[in-house]
Amino acid sequence: MKISVLCENTSKQPNIASEHGLSLFIETEKHNILFDMGQTDLFAKNAREMNIDLKTVDIAILSHGHYDHGGGLKTFLSLNDKAKVYINRDAFGDYYNANAKYIGLDKSLCGNNRLIFTDGYCKIDEDLEIVYANEKTCLYPIESDSLTVKINGVLYPETFLHEQYLSLTENGKKVLISGCSHKGVLNIMQRFLPDVFVGGFHFMKTEPQKLSEKADLLSEYNTDYYTCHCTGLEQFEFLKNIIGPRLTYIRAGESIDI
């Protein structure tokens, strides 16, 4: 399995641009998968620089309904005319940040016939599954970080029911791909126990004491972590001192073999 980072907050090389967002191109033995599409069309521009043809994507997955992961959805639909896009039914909700700015998706795309709306667990084939952390009580508290959802005109703290993850099994290894881990990376790890975790931890606003506690808990799993985006660079360096070589930061323009 090869995972190439098309879009991330940082870049590995000068010809690859960066933005606050995430997009991953995943090559397995059977599929070419696009996981998230960044904030703009940058993921597509970087794909060309990396000699990756997005027309070869046969499955696309949107992790949740925020602009920095699904802002490039319209671009992808125009570049690729075959791949279905798996997206949670609640992903087109009214989502706002701490400044009451809309951070959701382009609602004009909601009716596109290439979207496959998921309501829970979704088995794509014997190796690919879309999974959730909604059906069980979370062991650790979900931190909304001042993100909200508007329901009937009223803003409520987010519970991220629109978040989903991709579980892949190849060569006996279980790999879990997450966008932002808004439901809590510790909840996700406790729920799925992957051999490899790829994605953001959403630790950018986590204070050192809590970060230390979370790092200790993450280090207890026999998991290799490839993190990015909303983990935060300073937070990554802190985590690295505790978790050690099993934790790696991945940037736009970079590819990893799993």
Short mmCIF file of C-alpha atoms in Angstrom, two decimals:
data_model
loop_
_atom_site.label_atom_id
_atom_site.label_comp_id
_atom_site.label_asym_id
_atom_site.label_seq_id
_atom_site.Cartn_x
_atom_site.Cartn_y
_atom_site.Cartn_z
CA MET A 1 0.00 0.00 0.00
CA LYS A 2 1.29 3.42 -0.95
CA ILE A 3 -0.11 6.67 0.45
CA SER A 4 0.77 10.00 -1.19
CA VAL A 5 -0.03 13.31 0.49
CA LEU A 6 -1.60 15.63 -2.10
CA CYS A 7 -2.49 18.38 0.32
CA GLU A 8 -1.43 19.24 3.87
CA ASN A 9 -0.61 22.31 5.96
CA THR A 10 3.08 21.95 5.12
CA SER A 11 5.08 20.89 2.07
CA LYS A 12 8.06 18.59 1.65
CA GLN A 13 9.40 20.19 -1.56
CA PRO A 14 9.36 23.63 -3.24
CA ASN A 15 7.22 22.66 -6.28
CA ILE A 16 4.43 21.38 -4.02
CA ALA A 17 2.21 24.04 -2.45
CA SER A 18 0.51 23.77 0.93
CA GLU A 19 -2.72 24.92 2.54
CA HIS A 20 -4.68 24.23 5.71
CA GLY A 21 -6.35 21.02 4.61
CA LEU A 22 -5.82 17.36 3.84
CA SER A 23 -5.96 15.08 0.82
CA LEU A 24 -4.47 11.59 0.47
CA PHE A 25 -4.07 9.36 -2.61
CA ILE A 26 -4.03 5.72 -1.55
CA GLU A 27 -2.87 2.92 -3.86
CA THR A 28 -3.75 -0.61 -2.80
CA GLU A 29 -3.50 -3.86 -4.72
CA LYS A 30 -7.07 -3.40 -5.98
CA HIS A 31 -7.93 0.30 -5.77
CA ASN A 32 -6.83 3.88 -6.25
CA ILE A 33 -8.55 5.82 -3.48
CA LEU A 34 -8.85 9.56 -2.88
CA PHE A 35 -9.37 10.34 0.80
CA ASP A 36 -10.44 13.98 1.27
CA MET A 37 -9.87 16.80 -1.21
CA GLY A 38 -8.40 19.70 0.73
CA GLN A 39 -9.72 23.23 0.87
CA THR A 40 -9.39 24.24 -2.81
CA ASP A 41 -8.22 22.73 -6.10
CA LEU A 42 -4.66 22.62 -4.74
CA PHE A 43 -4.78 18.83 -4.25
CA ALA A 44 -5.31 18.44 -8.00
CA LYS A 45 -2.46 20.81 -8.89
CA ASN A 46 -0.12 18.97 -6.55
CA ALA A 47 -1.26 15.62 -7.96
CA ARG A 48 -0.10 16.74 -11.40
CA GLU A 49 3.27 17.78 -9.97
CA MET A 50 3.54 14.35 -8.36
CA ASN A 51 2.59 12.55 -11.62
CA ILE A 52 -0.60 11.20 -10.06
CA ASP A 53 -3.57 10.89 -12.41
CA LEU A 54 -6.79 11.55 -10.49
CA LYS A 55 -8.77 10.01 -13.35
CA THR A 56 -7.53 6.63 -12.10
CA VAL A 57 -9.32 7.08 -8.76
CA ASP A 58 -12.09 4.49 -8.50
CA ILE A 59 -13.25 5.28 -4.95
CA ALA A 60 -13.35 8.64 -3.14
CA ILE A 61 -14.15 9.19 0.52
CA LEU A 62 -14.88 12.38 2.41
CA SER A 63 -14.02 12.09 6.10
CA HIS A 64 -16.40 14.80 7.34
CA GLY A 65 -18.27 17.91 6.32
CA HIS A 66 -15.68 20.66 6.82
CA TYR A 67 -14.34 22.89 4.05
CA ASP A 68 -10.66 22.01 4.59
CA HIS A 69 -11.39 18.38 3.68
CA GLY A 70 -14.21 18.76 1.15
CA GLY A 71 -13.58 22.15 -0.45
CA GLY A 72 -12.08 20.40 -3.48
CA LEU A 73 -15.09 18.13 -4.03
CA LYS A 74 -16.38 20.10 -7.03
CA THR A 75 -12.92 19.99 -8.62
CA PHE A 76 -12.66 16.24 -8.16
CA LEU A 77 -16.11 15.60 -9.66
CA SER A 78 -15.09 17.62 -12.72
CA LEU A 79 -11.74 15.82 -13.15
CA ASN A 80 -12.95 12.27 -12.56
CA ASP A 81 -16.19 11.10 -14.17
CA LYS A 82 -16.48 7.61 -12.68
CA ALA A 83 -15.60 7.37 -8.99
CA LYS A 84 -18.37 7.37 -6.44
CA VAL A 85 -17.83 9.58 -3.41
CA TYR A 86 -18.74 8.07 -0.03
CA ILE A 87 -19.93 10.81 2.30
CA ASN A 88 -21.94 10.88 5.51
CA ARG A 89 -25.58 11.90 5.16
CA ASP A 90 -25.02 14.70 7.70
CA ALA A 91 -21.90 16.09 6.01
CA PHE A 92 -23.85 18.94 4.38
CA GLY A 93 -24.99 20.30 7.75
CA ASP A 94 -24.55 23.86 9.00
CA TYR A 95 -21.13 23.82 10.66
CA TYR A 96 -19.43 26.90 12.15
CA ASN A 97 -16.15 27.80 13.85
CA ALA A 98 -15.59 29.78 17.06
CA ASN A 99 -16.09 33.06 15.14
CA ALA A 100 -19.46 31.90 13.81
CA LYS A 101 -17.99 31.53 10.30
CA TYR A 102 -19.51 28.82 8.12
CA ILE A 103 -16.95 26.02 7.65
CA GLY A 104 -19.16 23.49 5.89
CA LEU A 105 -19.39 22.20 2.35
CA ASP A 106 -20.78 23.69 -0.86
CA LYS A 107 -24.44 22.75 -0.48
CA SER A 108 -25.03 23.01 -4.23
CA LEU A 109 -23.20 19.68 -4.58
CA CYS A 110 -25.54 17.82 -2.22
CA GLY A 111 -27.73 16.48 -5.03
CA ASN A 112 -24.91 15.14 -7.20
CA ASN A 113 -25.75 11.58 -8.29
CA ARG A 114 -22.17 10.39 -7.72
CA LEU A 115 -22.44 10.85 -3.97
CA ILE A 116 -23.07 7.72 -1.90
CA PHE A 117 -24.56 8.81 1.42
CA THR A 118 -23.61 6.66 4.38
CA ASP A 119 -25.54 6.33 7.62
CA GLY A 120 -23.20 4.07 9.56
CA TYR A 121 -20.95 1.14 8.85
CA CYS A 122 -20.43 0.61 5.11
CA LYS A 123 -18.59 -2.38 3.63
CA ILE A 124 -17.17 -1.51 0.21
CA ASP A 125 -15.49 -4.87 -0.39
CA GLU A 126 -13.63 -7.54 1.57
CA ASP A 127 -10.68 -5.16 2.16
CA LEU A 128 -12.34 -1.74 2.51
CA GLU A 129 -14.81 -0.55 5.13
CA ILE A 130 -16.13 2.84 6.18
CA VAL A 131 -16.42 2.90 9.95
CA TYR A 132 -17.71 5.26 12.62
CA ALA A 133 -17.32 5.97 16.31
CA ASN A 134 -20.94 7.01 16.86
CA GLU A 135 -22.64 3.80 17.89
CA LYS A 136 -20.88 3.37 21.25
CA THR A 137 -20.39 5.58 24.27
CA CYS A 138 -16.96 7.20 23.97
CA LEU A 139 -14.51 6.35 26.72
CA TYR A 140 -12.89 9.79 26.51
CA PRO A 141 -14.79 13.11 26.29
CA ILE A 142 -15.33 14.64 22.85
CA GLU A 143 -13.82 18.12 22.72
CA SER A 144 -15.72 20.45 20.41
CA ASP A 145 -12.99 23.15 20.51
CA SER A 146 -15.70 25.82 20.06
CA LEU A 147 -16.90 24.24 16.80
CA THR A 148 -20.67 24.27 16.45
CA VAL A 149 -23.55 22.94 14.39
CA LYS A 150 -26.70 24.95 13.69
CA ILE A 151 -29.94 23.03 14.19
CA ASN A 152 -33.28 24.82 13.74
CA GLY A 153 -31.47 28.15 13.92
CA VAL A 154 -29.68 27.39 17.19
CA LEU A 155 -25.92 26.77 17.54
CA TYR A 156 -24.93 23.70 19.56
CA PRO A 157 -21.47 22.31 20.41
CA GLU A 158 -20.38 19.86 17.72
CA THR A 159 -20.56 16.12 18.36
CA PHE A 160 -19.18 15.28 14.89
CA LEU A 161 -21.74 12.68 13.93
CA HIS A 162 -20.76 13.33 10.28
CA GLU A 163 -17.22 12.00 10.79
CA GLN A 164 -16.18 8.67 9.25
CA TYR A 165 -12.95 6.72 8.78
CA LEU A 166 -11.56 4.33 6.19
CA SER A 167 -10.41 0.91 7.36
CA LEU A 168 -8.19 -1.01 4.93
CA THR A 169 -6.80 -4.50 5.27
CA GLU A 170 -3.90 -5.59 3.09
CA ASN A 171 -1.26 -8.29 3.60
CA GLY A 172 -2.66 -8.99 7.05
CA LYS A 173 -2.21 -5.40 8.22
CA LYS A 174 -5.11 -3.20 9.36
CA VAL A 175 -4.74 0.47 8.39
CA LEU A 176 -7.11 3.19 9.61
CA ILE A 177 -7.32 6.54 7.78
CA SER A 178 -8.80 9.51 9.62
CA GLY A 179 -9.23 13.12 8.56
CA CYS A 180 -9.26 15.10 11.80
CA SER A 181 -10.23 12.60 14.53
CA HIS A 182 -12.75 15.07 15.95
CA LYS A 183 -14.36 12.25 17.89
CA GLY A 184 -11.06 11.91 19.77
CA VAL A 185 -8.09 9.93 18.54
CA LEU A 186 -8.07 7.98 21.81
CA ASN A 187 -11.69 6.95 21.27
CA ILE A 188 -10.88 5.95 17.70
CA MET A 189 -7.84 3.94 18.72
CA GLN A 190 -9.71 2.19 21.53
CA ARG A 191 -12.55 1.36 19.15
CA PHE A 192 -10.59 0.05 16.12
CA LEU A 193 -7.09 -0.99 17.31
CA PRO A 194 -5.33 -0.52 13.94
CA ASP A 195 -1.80 -1.68 13.14
CA VAL A 196 -1.26 1.63 11.33
CA PHE A 197 -3.04 4.96 11.90
CA VAL A 198 -2.85 7.73 9.30
CA GLY A 199 -4.36 11.16 9.85
CA GLY A 200 -4.73 14.20 12.07
CA PHE A 201 -4.97 14.02 15.86
CA HIS A 202 -6.66 17.42 16.30
CA PHE A 203 -4.24 18.44 19.04
CA MET A 204 -3.48 22.00 17.86
CA LYS A 205 -5.24 23.55 20.88
CA THR A 206 -4.35 20.86 23.42
CA GLU A 207 -2.47 22.12 26.47
CA PRO A 208 0.81 20.41 27.44
CA GLN A 209 -0.50 18.49 30.45
CA LYS A 210 -3.36 16.94 28.49
CA LEU A 211 -1.06 16.36 25.53
CA SER A 212 1.34 14.44 27.73
CA GLU A 213 -1.47 12.26 29.06
CA LYS A 214 -2.75 11.54 25.58
CA ALA A 215 0.73 10.78 24.28
CA ASP A 216 1.25 8.26 27.08
CA LEU A 217 -2.00 6.53 26.17
CA LEU A 218 -1.21 6.49 22.44
CA SER A 219 2.21 5.01 23.13
CA GLU A 220 0.58 2.00 24.80
CA TYR A 221 -0.79 0.76 21.47
CA ASN A 222 1.34 -1.35 19.17
CA THR A 223 0.55 1.02 16.32
CA ASP A 224 2.61 2.98 13.80
CA TYR A 225 1.30 6.54 13.52
CA TYR A 226 1.57 8.82 10.49
CA THR A 227 0.10 12.14 11.48
CA CYS A 228 -0.43 15.54 9.87
CA HIS A 229 -2.73 18.55 9.41
CA CYS A 230 -4.58 19.33 12.65
CA THR A 231 -2.07 17.65 14.98
CA GLY A 232 0.11 20.78 14.98
CA LEU A 233 3.88 20.89 14.41
CA GLU A 234 4.77 21.93 17.97
CA GLN A 235 2.41 19.30 19.33
CA PHE A 236 3.98 16.69 17.05
CA GLU A 237 7.46 17.42 18.40
CA PHE A 238 6.13 17.07 21.94
CA LEU A 239 4.42 13.77 21.09
CA LYS A 240 7.52 12.50 19.29
CA ASN A 241 9.54 12.74 22.49
CA ILE A 242 7.10 10.36 24.17
CA ILE A 243 5.95 8.03 21.38
CA GLY A 244 9.31 7.87 19.61
CA PRO A 245 10.03 6.32 16.18
CA ARG A 246 6.51 4.91 15.79
CA LEU A 247 5.28 8.48 15.18
CA THR A 248 6.00 10.22 11.84
CA TYR A 249 4.79 13.52 10.39
CA ILE A 250 3.77 13.44 6.71
CA ARG A 251 3.69 16.50 4.43
CA ALA A 252 2.36 17.44 1.01
CA GLY A 253 4.48 15.93 -1.73
CA GLU A 254 5.50 12.95 0.39
CA SER A 255 4.69 9.27 -0.16
CA ILE A 256 4.89 6.42 2.33
CA ASP A 257 4.83 2.67 1.80
CA ILE A 258 2.93 0.58 4.34
#
